[in-house]
Coordinates of C-alpha atoms in Angstrom, one line a residue:
Chain A
X25 CA 73.0 30.0 100.5
X26 CA 75.2 26.9 100.1
X27 CA 78.9 26.6 100.9
X28 CA 81.2 26.0 98.0
X29 CA 81.6 22.4 99.3
X30 CA 77.8 21.9 99.3
X31 CA 77.1 23.7 96.1
X32 CA 79.6 21.6 93.8
X33 CA 79.0 18.1 92.6
X34 CA 81.9 15.9 93.6
X35 CA 83.8 14.9 90.6
X36 CA 82.8 11.6 88.7
X37 CA 85.3 8.7 88.7
X38 CA 85.1 6.3 85.8
X39 CA 87.0 3.2 84.9
X40 CA 86.7 1.7 81.5
X41 CA 88.4 -1.7 81.1
X42 CA 88.1 -1.4 77.5
X43 CA 90.0 2.0 77.4
X44 CA 92.7 0.5 80.0
X45 CA 93.1 -2.7 77.8
X46 CA 93.2 -0.8 74.6
X47 CA 96.2 1.5 75.9
X48 CA 97.7 -1.1 78.2
X49 CA 97.6 1.4 81.0
X50 CA 95.9 1.9 84.4
X51 CA 93.7 4.8 83.7
X52 CA 91.0 6.5 85.9
X53 CA 88.9 9.3 84.5
X54 CA 87.9 12.1 86.8
X55 CA 85.2 13.7 84.7
X56 CA 83.7 17.2 85.3
X57 CA 81.4 16.9 82.5
X58 CA 78.4 16.4 85.0
X59 CA 79.6 19.2 87.3
X60 CA 76.8 21.9 87.3
X61 CA 76.8 23.7 83.9
X62 CA 78.8 20.8 82.3
X63 CA 82.3 21.8 83.3
X64 CA 84.7 22.3 86.2
X65 CA 84.3 26.2 85.9
X66 CA 81.4 26.1 88.3
X67 CA 83.7 25.5 91.1
X68 CA 85.5 28.6 90.3
X69 CA 82.6 30.7 89.4
X70 CA 80.6 29.7 92.5
X71 CA 83.4 30.3 94.8
X72 CA 83.9 33.9 93.2
X73 CA 80.4 34.9 93.3
X74 CA 80.1 33.6 96.9
X75 CA 83.1 35.7 98.1
X76 CA 83.2 38.9 96.3
X77 CA 81.1 41.6 98.0
X78 CA 79.8 43.0 94.8
X79 CA 76.1 42.4 93.9
X80 CA 76.9 42.5 90.2
X81 CA 79.6 40.6 88.3
X82 CA 80.8 41.2 84.9
X83 CA 83.1 38.8 82.8
X84 CA 83.9 38.2 79.1
X85 CA 83.5 34.5 78.1
X86 CA 82.1 32.7 75.0
X87 CA 82.4 29.4 76.7
X88 CA 82.2 27.5 80.0
X89 CA 83.0 30.1 82.5
X90 CA 80.2 32.4 81.2
X91 CA 77.5 29.7 81.8
X92 CA 79.0 28.7 85.0
X93 CA 79.1 32.4 86.4
X94 CA 75.6 33.0 85.2
X95 CA 74.3 29.9 87.1
X96 CA 76.3 30.7 90.1
X97 CA 75.0 34.2 90.1
X98 CA 71.4 32.9 89.7
X99 CA 71.9 30.6 92.7
X100 CA 73.3 33.4 94.7
X101 CA 70.9 36.2 93.8
X102 CA 73.6 38.3 92.1
X103 CA 73.4 40.0 88.8
X104 CA 75.6 38.7 85.9
X105 CA 76.8 40.2 82.6
X106 CA 78.7 38.2 80.1
X107 CA 80.4 39.8 77.2
X108 CA 80.2 37.4 74.1
X109 CA 81.3 37.8 70.5
X110 CA 78.3 38.2 68.1
X111 CA 79.7 35.2 66.4
X112 CA 79.2 32.9 69.4
X113 CA 77.1 29.8 68.8
X114 CA 73.5 30.6 69.5
X115 CA 73.1 27.5 71.8
X116 CA 75.8 29.1 74.1
X117 CA 74.1 32.5 74.1
X118 CA 70.9 31.0 75.0
X119 CA 72.6 28.9 77.7
X120 CA 73.9 32.0 79.5
X121 CA 70.6 33.8 79.0
X122 CA 68.8 30.5 80.2
X123 CA 70.6 31.0 83.6
X124 CA 69.3 34.4 83.9
X125 CA 72.5 36.6 83.0
X126 CA 72.6 39.5 80.7
X127 CA 74.5 38.9 77.6
X128 CA 76.4 41.8 76.0
X129 CA 77.1 40.9 72.3
X130 CA 80.1 42.6 70.9
X131 CA 81.3 42.7 67.3
X132 CA 84.9 42.0 67.8
X133 CA 85.7 43.4 64.3
X134 CA 84.6 46.9 65.5
X135 CA 85.5 46.8 69.2
X136 CA 87.9 44.2 71.2
X137 CA 86.2 42.0 73.9
X138 CA 88.6 43.7 76.7
X139 CA 87.8 47.1 75.3
X140 CA 84.1 46.4 75.4
X141 CA 84.4 45.1 79.0
X142 CA 86.2 48.2 80.0
X143 CA 83.5 50.4 78.6
X144 CA 81.0 48.4 80.5
X145 CA 82.9 48.4 83.5
X146 CA 82.8 52.2 83.5
X147 CA 78.9 52.1 83.5
X148 CA 78.8 49.5 86.1
X149 CA 81.2 50.9 88.8
X150 CA 80.1 48.6 91.5
X151 CA 80.5 45.4 89.5
X152 CA 83.2 42.8 90.1
X153 CA 85.2 42.2 87.0
X154 CA 85.9 38.5 86.9
X155 CA 88.8 36.7 85.0
X156 CA 88.0 33.1 84.0
X157 CA 91.5 32.0 85.5
X158 CA 93.7 34.8 86.8
X159 CA 91.9 35.4 90.1
X160 CA 92.5 33.9 93.5
X161 CA 88.8 33.0 94.0
X162 CA 89.1 30.9 90.8
X163 CA 92.0 29.1 92.1
X164 CA 90.5 28.5 95.3
X165 CA 87.4 27.3 93.7
X166 CA 89.2 24.8 91.5
X167 CA 91.4 23.8 94.4
X168 CA 88.3 21.7 95.7
X169 CA 89.0 19.1 92.7
X170 CA 92.5 18.9 94.3
X171 CA 91.1 18.0 97.5
X172 CA 89.0 15.3 96.2
X173 CA 91.7 13.9 94.1
X174 CA 94.1 13.8 97.2
X175 CA 91.8 11.2 98.6
X176 CA 92.9 8.7 95.9
X177 CA 96.2 7.1 95.4
X178 CA 97.4 8.1 92.0
X179 CA 100.8 8.3 90.9
X180 CA 100.2 10.8 88.1
X181 CA 97.5 13.3 87.5
X182 CA 97.0 14.9 84.1
X183 CA 95.1 18.2 83.7
X184 CA 94.0 20.2 80.7
X185 CA 95.9 23.7 80.5
X186 CA 94.5 26.9 79.0
X187 CA 94.9 30.0 81.1
X188 CA 96.1 27.8 84.0
X189 CA 93.2 28.2 86.4
X190 CA 92.2 24.5 86.6
X191 CA 95.8 23.0 86.9
X192 CA 97.0 25.8 89.6
X193 CA 93.9 25.1 91.5
X194 CA 94.5 21.3 91.5
X195 CA 98.0 21.7 92.4
X196 CA 97.0 23.8 95.3
X197 CA 94.5 21.3 96.6
X198 CA 97.0 18.4 96.3
X199 CA 99.8 20.2 98.1
X200 CA 97.8 21.4 101.0
X201 CA 96.8 17.7 101.5
X202 CA 100.2 16.6 101.3
X203 CA 99.5 14.6 98.2
X204 CA 102.5 13.8 96.0
X205 CA 101.1 12.6 92.8
X206 CA 103.1 14.1 89.9
X207 CA 101.0 16.6 88.1
X208 CA 101.2 17.0 84.3
X209 CA 99.6 19.8 82.2
X210 CA 98.2 18.8 78.7
X211 CA 98.0 21.7 76.3
X212 CA 97.4 22.0 72.7
X213 CA 100.3 22.0 70.4
X214 CA 98.8 24.9 68.5
X215 CA 98.7 27.0 71.6
X216 CA 101.8 25.7 73.5
X217 CA 102.6 28.9 75.5
X218 CA 102.6 27.0 78.8
X219 CA 105.1 24.5 77.6
X220 CA 107.2 27.3 76.2
X221 CA 106.8 29.3 79.3
X222 CA 107.9 26.4 81.6
X223 CA 111.2 26.1 79.4
X224 CA 111.8 30.0 79.4
X225 CA 111.3 30.2 83.1
X226 CA 108.9 33.1 82.6
X227 CA 105.3 33.7 81.1
X228 CA 105.5 33.5 77.2
X229 CA 102.3 34.5 75.4
X230 CA 100.9 33.2 72.2
X231 CA 100.9 35.9 69.5
X232 CA 97.3 35.4 68.6
X233 CA 94.4 33.3 69.9
X234 CA 95.4 29.7 68.9
X235 CA 92.7 28.2 66.6
X236 CA 93.0 24.7 68.1
X237 CA 89.9 22.3 68.2
X238 CA 90.3 22.7 72.1
X239 CA 88.3 25.9 72.2
X240 CA 88.5 26.1 76.0
X241 CA 92.3 26.5 75.6
X242 CA 92.4 29.3 73.2
X243 CA 94.1 31.6 75.6
X244 CA 96.9 34.0 75.0
X245 CA 98.8 33.2 78.0
X246 CA 98.8 31.9 81.6
X247 CA 97.6 34.1 84.3
X248 CA 99.9 36.0 86.5
X249 CA 98.6 34.2 89.6
X250 CA 98.5 30.8 88.1
X251 CA 102.1 31.0 86.7
X252 CA 104.1 30.6 89.9
X253 CA 101.9 27.7 91.1
X254 CA 102.3 25.9 87.8
X255 CA 106.1 26.6 87.6
X256 CA 106.7 25.1 91.0
X257 CA 104.0 22.4 90.8
X258 CA 104.1 20.7 87.5
X259 CA 106.3 17.8 86.4
X260 CA 106.1 18.9 82.8
X261 CA 103.5 20.2 80.2
X262 CA 102.8 17.7 77.4
X263 CA 101.8 19.4 74.1
X264 CA 99.1 17.5 72.2
X265 CA 98.3 17.8 68.4
X266 CA 94.7 18.5 67.4
X267 CA 94.7 15.0 65.9
X268 CA 95.3 13.3 69.2
X269 CA 92.8 15.5 70.8
X270 CA 90.1 14.4 68.2
X271 CA 91.2 10.7 68.6
X272 CA 90.9 11.1 72.3
X273 CA 87.2 12.4 71.9
X274 CA 86.6 9.3 69.7
X275 CA 88.2 6.9 72.3
X276 CA 86.0 8.3 75.2
X277 CA 83.0 7.9 73.0
X278 CA 83.6 4.4 71.7
X279 CA 85.4 2.9 74.8
X280 CA 84.0 4.8 77.9
X281 CA 80.7 6.1 76.8
X282 CA 81.8 9.5 77.7
X283 CA 80.8 12.8 75.9
X284 CA 83.9 15.0 76.3
X285 CA 84.4 18.3 74.7
X286 CA 87.7 18.6 73.0
X287 CA 89.4 20.5 75.6
X288 CA 88.3 17.9 78.2
X289 CA 89.9 15.3 76.0
X290 CA 93.3 16.9 76.2
X291 CA 94.6 14.7 78.9
X292 CA 93.9 11.5 77.0
X293 CA 95.4 13.1 73.9
X294 CA 98.5 13.6 76.0
X295 CA 98.5 9.9 76.8
X296 CA 98.3 9.2 73.1
X297 CA 101.2 11.5 72.4
X298 CA 103.5 10.1 75.1
X299 CA 102.1 6.6 76.2
X300 CA 105.6 5.3 77.3
X301 CA 105.7 7.9 80.0
X302 CA 102.8 6.2 82.0
X303 CA 103.5 2.6 81.9
X304 CA 102.9 0.9 85.2
X305 CA 101.6 3.9 86.9
X306 CA 98.3 4.7 88.5
X307 CA 97.1 7.6 86.3
X308 CA 94.2 10.0 86.7
X309 CA 92.9 11.9 83.7
X310 CA 90.8 15.1 84.4
X311 CA 88.1 15.8 81.8
X312 CA 87.3 19.4 82.3
X313 CA 84.0 19.6 80.6
X314 CA 81.6 18.2 78.0
X315 CA 79.9 21.1 76.3
X316 CA 80.6 20.6 72.6
X317 CA 78.3 21.5 69.8
X318 CA 76.6 18.7 68.1
X319 CA 78.1 19.7 64.7
X320 CA 81.5 19.7 65.7
X321 CA 81.1 16.3 67.7
X322 CA 79.5 14.6 64.7
X323 CA 82.6 15.9 62.7
X324 CA 84.9 14.4 65.0
X325 CA 83.0 11.1 65.3
X326 CA 83.1 10.9 61.5
X327 CA 86.1 8.8 61.4
X328 CA 84.9 6.2 63.9
X329 CA 84.0 2.9 62.1
Chain B
X22 CA 86.4 -13.6 93.5
X23 CA 84.2 -10.5 94.2
X24 CA 80.7 -10.8 95.6
X25 CA 77.9 -9.3 93.2
X26 CA 77.8 -6.2 95.5
X27 CA 81.5 -5.5 95.4
X28 CA 81.8 -6.5 91.5
X29 CA 79.3 -3.9 90.3
X30 CA 79.7 -0.3 89.9
X31 CA 76.9 1.7 91.8
X32 CA 74.6 3.6 89.4
X33 CA 75.6 7.1 88.7
X34 CA 73.1 9.8 89.6
X35 CA 73.1 12.8 87.4
X36 CA 71.1 16.1 87.7
X37 CA 70.9 18.6 84.8
X38 CA 69.2 21.9 85.7
X39 CA 69.1 22.6 81.8
X40 CA 67.1 19.4 81.3
X41 CA 64.8 20.1 84.3
X42 CA 64.2 23.5 83.3
X43 CA 63.6 22.6 79.6
X44 CA 60.9 20.2 80.7
X45 CA 59.6 21.9 83.7
X46 CA 60.0 18.7 85.8
X47 CA 62.1 17.3 88.7
X48 CA 64.3 14.7 87.0
X49 CA 67.1 12.7 88.4
X50 CA 69.0 10.3 85.9
X51 CA 70.2 6.9 87.2
X52 CA 72.5 6.0 84.6
X53 CA 74.2 2.6 83.9
X54 CA 76.3 3.7 80.9
X55 CA 79.3 3.7 83.2
X56 CA 78.5 0.3 84.5
X57 CA 81.2 -2.3 83.5
X58 CA 80.7 -3.2 79.9
X59 CA 78.4 0.0 79.4
X60 CA 75.1 -1.4 80.5
X61 CA 73.2 -2.6 83.5
X62 CA 73.4 -6.0 82.0
X63 CA 76.8 -6.7 83.8
X64 CA 74.7 -6.8 87.1
X65 CA 72.7 -9.8 85.7
X66 CA 75.5 -11.6 84.0
X67 CA 77.8 -11.3 86.8
X68 CA 75.4 -12.8 89.3
X69 CA 74.4 -15.6 86.8
X70 CA 78.2 -16.6 86.2
X71 CA 78.8 -16.3 89.9
X72 CA 76.0 -18.5 91.0
X73 CA 75.6 -21.4 88.4
X74 CA 77.8 -24.3 89.0
X75 CA 78.7 -24.7 85.4
X76 CA 82.3 -23.9 84.1
X77 CA 81.0 -23.0 80.7
X78 CA 78.2 -20.6 79.8
X79 CA 76.4 -20.3 76.5
X80 CA 74.1 -17.5 75.3
X81 CA 72.7 -15.9 72.2
X82 CA 73.2 -12.0 72.2
X83 CA 74.1 -9.4 69.5
X84 CA 74.2 -6.8 72.2
X85 CA 74.9 -5.8 75.8
X86 CA 74.2 -9.1 77.4
X87 CA 76.9 -10.8 75.4
X88 CA 79.5 -8.4 76.3
X89 CA 78.5 -8.4 79.9
X90 CA 78.5 -12.2 80.2
X91 CA 81.9 -12.3 78.4
X92 CA 83.5 -9.9 81.0
X93 CA 81.9 -11.5 83.9
X94 CA 83.2 -15.0 82.8
X95 CA 86.5 -13.4 82.4
X96 CA 86.5 -12.1 85.9
X97 CA 85.3 -15.4 87.3
X98 CA 87.5 -17.7 85.1
X99 CA 84.7 -19.3 83.3
X100 CA 84.3 -20.2 79.5
X101 CA 81.8 -18.1 77.7
X102 CA 80.3 -18.7 74.1
X103 CA 78.1 -16.0 72.5
X104 CA 76.0 -16.8 69.4
X105 CA 75.7 -13.6 67.3
X106 CA 74.4 -13.1 63.9
X107 CA 76.9 -12.6 61.1
X108 CA 75.4 -9.3 60.4
X109 CA 76.4 -8.0 64.0
X110 CA 78.4 -4.8 64.0
X111 CA 82.2 -5.6 63.8
X112 CA 82.8 -3.4 67.0
X113 CA 80.3 -5.7 69.0
X114 CA 81.9 -8.9 67.8
X115 CA 85.2 -7.4 68.7
X116 CA 84.1 -6.3 72.0
X117 CA 82.9 -9.8 73.0
X118 CA 86.1 -11.3 71.7
X119 CA 88.1 -8.7 73.5
X120 CA 86.6 -9.9 76.8
X121 CA 88.0 -13.3 76.0
X122 CA 84.7 -15.2 74.9
X123 CA 84.1 -17.3 72.0
X124 CA 82.0 -15.9 69.3
X125 CA 80.0 -18.2 67.3
X126 CA 78.7 -16.5 64.2
X127 CA 75.4 -17.7 62.8
X128 CA 73.8 -16.9 59.4
X129 CA 70.3 -16.3 60.6
X130 CA 69.1 -16.7 57.1
X131 CA 70.2 -20.3 57.0
X132 CA 69.6 -21.3 60.6
X133 CA 67.9 -19.4 63.4
X134 CA 69.6 -18.2 66.3
X135 CA 67.7 -20.3 68.9
X136 CA 68.2 -23.2 66.7
X137 CA 72.0 -22.7 66.5
X138 CA 72.0 -22.3 70.3
X139 CA 70.3 -25.7 70.6
X140 CA 72.8 -27.3 68.3
X141 CA 75.8 -25.8 70.3
X142 CA 74.1 -26.8 73.7
X143 CA 74.1 -30.3 72.4
X144 CA 77.9 -30.3 71.9
X145 CA 78.4 -28.5 75.2
X146 CA 76.3 -30.7 77.6
X147 CA 77.8 -29.1 80.7
X148 CA 77.3 -25.5 79.6
X149 CA 74.8 -23.3 81.3
X150 CA 72.4 -21.9 78.7
X151 CA 71.7 -18.3 79.7
X152 CA 68.8 -16.1 78.9
X153 CA 69.5 -12.4 78.9
X154 CA 66.1 -11.7 81.0
X155 CA 64.1 -14.8 81.6
X156 CA 66.3 -16.2 84.5
X157 CA 66.1 -15.9 88.2
X158 CA 69.7 -15.1 88.4
X159 CA 69.4 -12.3 85.8
X160 CA 66.3 -10.8 88.0
X161 CA 68.3 -11.1 91.2
X162 CA 71.3 -9.5 89.6
X163 CA 69.3 -6.5 88.2
X164 CA 67.6 -6.3 91.8
X165 CA 70.7 -4.7 93.0
X166 CA 69.7 -1.4 91.1
X167 CA 66.3 -1.6 92.8
X168 CA 68.3 -1.7 96.3
X169 CA 70.2 1.3 95.2
X170 CA 67.1 3.2 94.2
X171 CA 65.4 2.4 97.3
X172 CA 67.8 4.5 99.3
X173 CA 66.5 7.6 97.4
X174 CA 63.1 9.2 97.8
X175 CA 61.7 9.1 94.4
X176 CA 57.8 9.3 93.7
X177 CA 58.1 7.7 90.3
X178 CA 60.8 5.5 88.6
X179 CA 60.9 4.9 84.9
X180 CA 62.6 1.8 83.5
X181 CA 63.2 0.7 79.9
X182 CA 61.4 -2.5 79.0
X183 CA 62.5 -5.1 76.4
X184 CA 62.4 -8.6 77.7
X185 CA 61.5 -7.4 81.3
X186 CA 64.6 -8.3 83.0
X187 CA 65.5 -4.9 84.3
X188 CA 62.2 -3.7 85.4
X189 CA 61.4 -7.0 87.2
X190 CA 64.8 -6.8 88.9
X191 CA 64.1 -3.1 90.0
X192 CA 60.7 -3.9 91.3
X193 CA 62.0 -6.8 93.3
X194 CA 64.7 -4.5 94.7
X195 CA 62.3 -1.8 95.6
X196 CA 59.7 -4.2 97.2
X197 CA 62.1 -6.0 99.5
X198 CA 63.2 -2.5 100.9
X199 CA 59.6 -1.3 101.4
X200 CA 60.1 1.5 98.9
X201 CA 56.7 2.5 97.3
X202 CA 57.8 4.6 94.5
X203 CA 55.6 4.1 91.3
X204 CA 57.4 2.1 88.7
X205 CA 56.6 2.8 84.9
X206 CA 57.9 0.8 82.0
X207 CA 59.1 2.6 78.9
X208 CA 58.6 0.5 75.8
X209 CA 59.0 1.2 72.2
X210 CA 55.6 1.8 70.4
X211 CA 57.0 -0.4 67.5
X212 CA 57.3 -3.3 69.9
X213 CA 54.6 -2.7 72.4
X214 CA 54.0 -6.4 73.4
X215 CA 54.4 -5.4 77.4
X216 CA 51.7 -2.7 77.2
X217 CA 49.4 -5.1 75.3
X218 CA 50.2 -7.8 77.8
X219 CA 49.4 -5.6 80.7
X220 CA 46.1 -4.8 79.1
X221 CA 45.2 -8.5 78.2
X222 CA 46.4 -9.8 81.4
X223 CA 48.6 -12.4 79.9
X224 CA 51.7 -12.4 77.9
X225 CA 51.2 -11.3 74.3
X226 CA 54.1 -11.6 71.9
X227 CA 55.1 -9.6 68.9
X228 CA 54.7 -11.2 65.7
X229 CA 58.4 -10.5 64.7
X230 CA 61.4 -8.9 66.1
X231 CA 60.3 -5.2 66.1
X232 CA 62.6 -3.0 64.1
X233 CA 62.6 -0.1 66.6
X234 CA 65.7 2.3 66.8
X235 CA 65.9 0.9 70.5
X236 CA 67.8 -2.3 69.6
X237 CA 68.0 -3.5 73.2
X238 CA 64.3 -3.7 73.2
X239 CA 63.9 -5.8 70.0
X240 CA 62.5 -8.7 72.0
X241 CA 59.6 -11.0 71.0
X242 CA 57.8 -11.0 74.3
X243 CA 58.5 -10.7 78.0
X244 CA 59.9 -13.6 79.9
X245 CA 57.8 -16.0 81.9
X246 CA 59.7 -15.3 85.2
X247 CA 59.5 -11.5 84.5
X248 CA 55.8 -11.3 83.6
X249 CA 54.1 -11.9 87.0
X250 CA 56.6 -9.3 88.8
X251 CA 55.7 -6.8 86.0
X252 CA 52.0 -7.5 86.1
X253 CA 51.9 -6.8 89.8
X254 CA 54.5 -4.2 90.2
X255 CA 54.2 -1.6 87.4
X256 CA 51.8 1.3 87.4
X257 CA 51.7 1.3 83.7
X258 CA 53.7 0.7 80.5
X259 CA 54.3 3.9 78.5
X260 CA 54.6 3.3 74.7
X261 CA 57.3 5.7 73.0
X262 CA 57.6 6.4 69.4
X263 CA 60.9 6.3 67.9
X264 CA 60.8 9.9 67.1
X265 CA 60.8 10.6 70.9
X266 CA 63.5 8.0 71.6
X267 CA 65.7 9.8 69.2
X268 CA 64.7 13.4 70.7
X269 CA 65.6 11.9 74.0
X270 CA 69.1 10.9 72.9
X271 CA 69.5 14.4 71.5
X272 CA 68.4 16.0 74.7
X273 CA 70.7 14.0 76.8
X274 CA 73.5 14.9 74.5
X275 CA 72.8 18.6 74.5
X276 CA 71.5 19.3 78.1
X277 CA 73.1 16.6 80.2
X278 CA 76.4 15.7 78.4
X279 CA 75.2 12.2 78.6
X280 CA 75.8 9.7 75.8
X281 CA 72.7 7.3 75.9
X282 CA 72.0 4.4 73.5
X283 CA 68.4 4.7 72.2
X284 CA 67.2 1.9 74.4
X285 CA 68.6 3.9 77.4
X286 CA 66.8 7.0 76.4
X287 CA 63.4 5.2 76.4
X288 CA 62.5 6.5 79.8
X289 CA 63.2 10.2 78.8
X290 CA 61.2 9.5 75.6
X291 CA 58.4 8.4 77.8
X292 CA 58.5 11.6 79.5
X293 CA 58.3 13.4 76.2
X294 CA 55.3 11.3 75.2
X295 CA 53.3 11.9 78.5
X296 CA 54.9 14.9 80.2
X297 CA 51.6 15.9 82.1
X298 CA 51.8 12.5 84.1
X299 CA 55.0 13.6 85.9
X300 CA 54.4 17.3 86.9
X301 CA 55.3 18.1 90.6
X302 CA 56.9 14.6 91.1
X303 CA 60.3 13.5 92.0
X304 CA 61.0 11.4 88.9
X305 CA 63.9 9.0 88.4
X306 CA 64.8 8.0 84.8
X307 CA 66.9 4.8 84.5
X308 CA 69.2 5.0 81.6
X309 CA 70.0 1.3 80.9
X310 CA 73.1 1.6 78.7
X311 CA 75.2 3.6 76.4
X312 CA 76.6 1.4 73.8
X313 CA 75.6 2.8 70.5
X314 CA 77.5 2.8 67.1
X315 CA 79.0 6.1 66.1
X316 CA 77.2 6.0 62.8
X317 CA 73.8 5.6 64.4
X318 CA 74.7 8.2 67.0
X319 CA 75.8 10.7 64.3
X320 CA 72.5 10.1 62.4
X321 CA 70.5 10.9 65.6
X322 CA 72.4 13.9 66.3
X323 CA 71.9 15.3 62.7
X324 CA 69.0 17.3 63.6
X325 CA 70.5 19.0 66.6
X326 CA 71.2 22.6 65.8

């Protein structure tokens, strides 16, 4: 049984002179697209599966956390059940099943996802019910990325924000190593609850799941555990239009040979939205994951010449 | 002025459990897609520009070597001229110019590329005329990848083959470190001159430039300096259909989050062509580069579900 440190793949740092020249900025990419299961979520999922005493773990996820938890449970010999909407892409369902997890398909028109999880939890009283972001094991797992970044000398670090698990973990890791880089969140404009929360000084929720292209950030609100860490630790939250997210995916493809999912490209999208903020600074862009359907990726690439 | 060792980016090793599970094989990817200028060619180009005494360097390239040489010359303060067909993709012309080189556009219907290079060489008597593969500086530069691979414990290493610069360099690096991994070349079936040369025991040329999707391997023949190293050093050359090259590009996208150019995917294509050869072996796949036009990439992805 591997420790968390030994189980994760260290993040992959990339430099693209084309991208830096194009934007006139000093950019380093820290990409989690090659992390196990293709996103940073494996850091959280492995830490959670390693540390909870339960032999079975239950979660609701149509995306990266489901895959990551399924794979972590496979490595650790635990049972994993992932509740997914029947409308999930078949490749995502197959990926979770491929890692050996049980997929519980729920028709969200008939029964809500959380309701279905509650039903299942009753039939599995010994299972641990895992949130993808609002859990201390998740924050601690993601803090390993902060540890890695604290070994570098960045002025600014940009982090994608959905439920807040990655950015709260990153801040935690940086702080405990005494690293003083400024941390900015990058959030879809269409689901800008974190930016509104920061202004209001309390958690503000989106009214419905925001239909941004950044599907990993379609969250209703920040988690309760994540919020105070974010409130105290971020310099600001930058709101990014879907147009700039898509353009960032294209720039990664064309100038850095990097396949990013839209959520992963939020941070470069933030640079496109507010380039003047980052002049003459050593900037690190966290790319949170690379799992994007070919159909969506082709559509995004359509406007590359 | 950086040494070759300090100038290059070490290759990026990737493992994808999805890819390994899908093929039932133990595969490690050594990708040069994040090398400076997006392909292994920077190793060769920097070593050449560093070691020739000339202040000006001239080459013919519509692809990765032109970009790599342009950037190497920029770093080393040398003049660089790249002869490119007028039909080259504008993004490639712009990339070479973006690195500060002079682009000489030639209409190959009117004057051949080699003829144009000869004309230019007469007007630039002090320039070094650089081959993209048939040059000892190129082989020595590429041998650094062999050095890196020799630190690992692979049973088999697969290398894309066009003019033979990468594979002869890789073999050179492995041999001088006493590494005994078997080296296989992976070559487009549509331009299988290396496979035919190996059988014949002498260099056999393609009659015309082969129109394979692997545009980095559209070479007429192996280089004279590369040939004896290949003949003595390879276990075999595997011929790969364009269908398997395209499928390999798709598998990298879907299962490994890796953007590969078709030429880079030759080695995974070779696995698809001859999977039985690699069972129960520790296999390393060299991905030579990632520079592929969005239009071509979209077309290749079209058949991904």
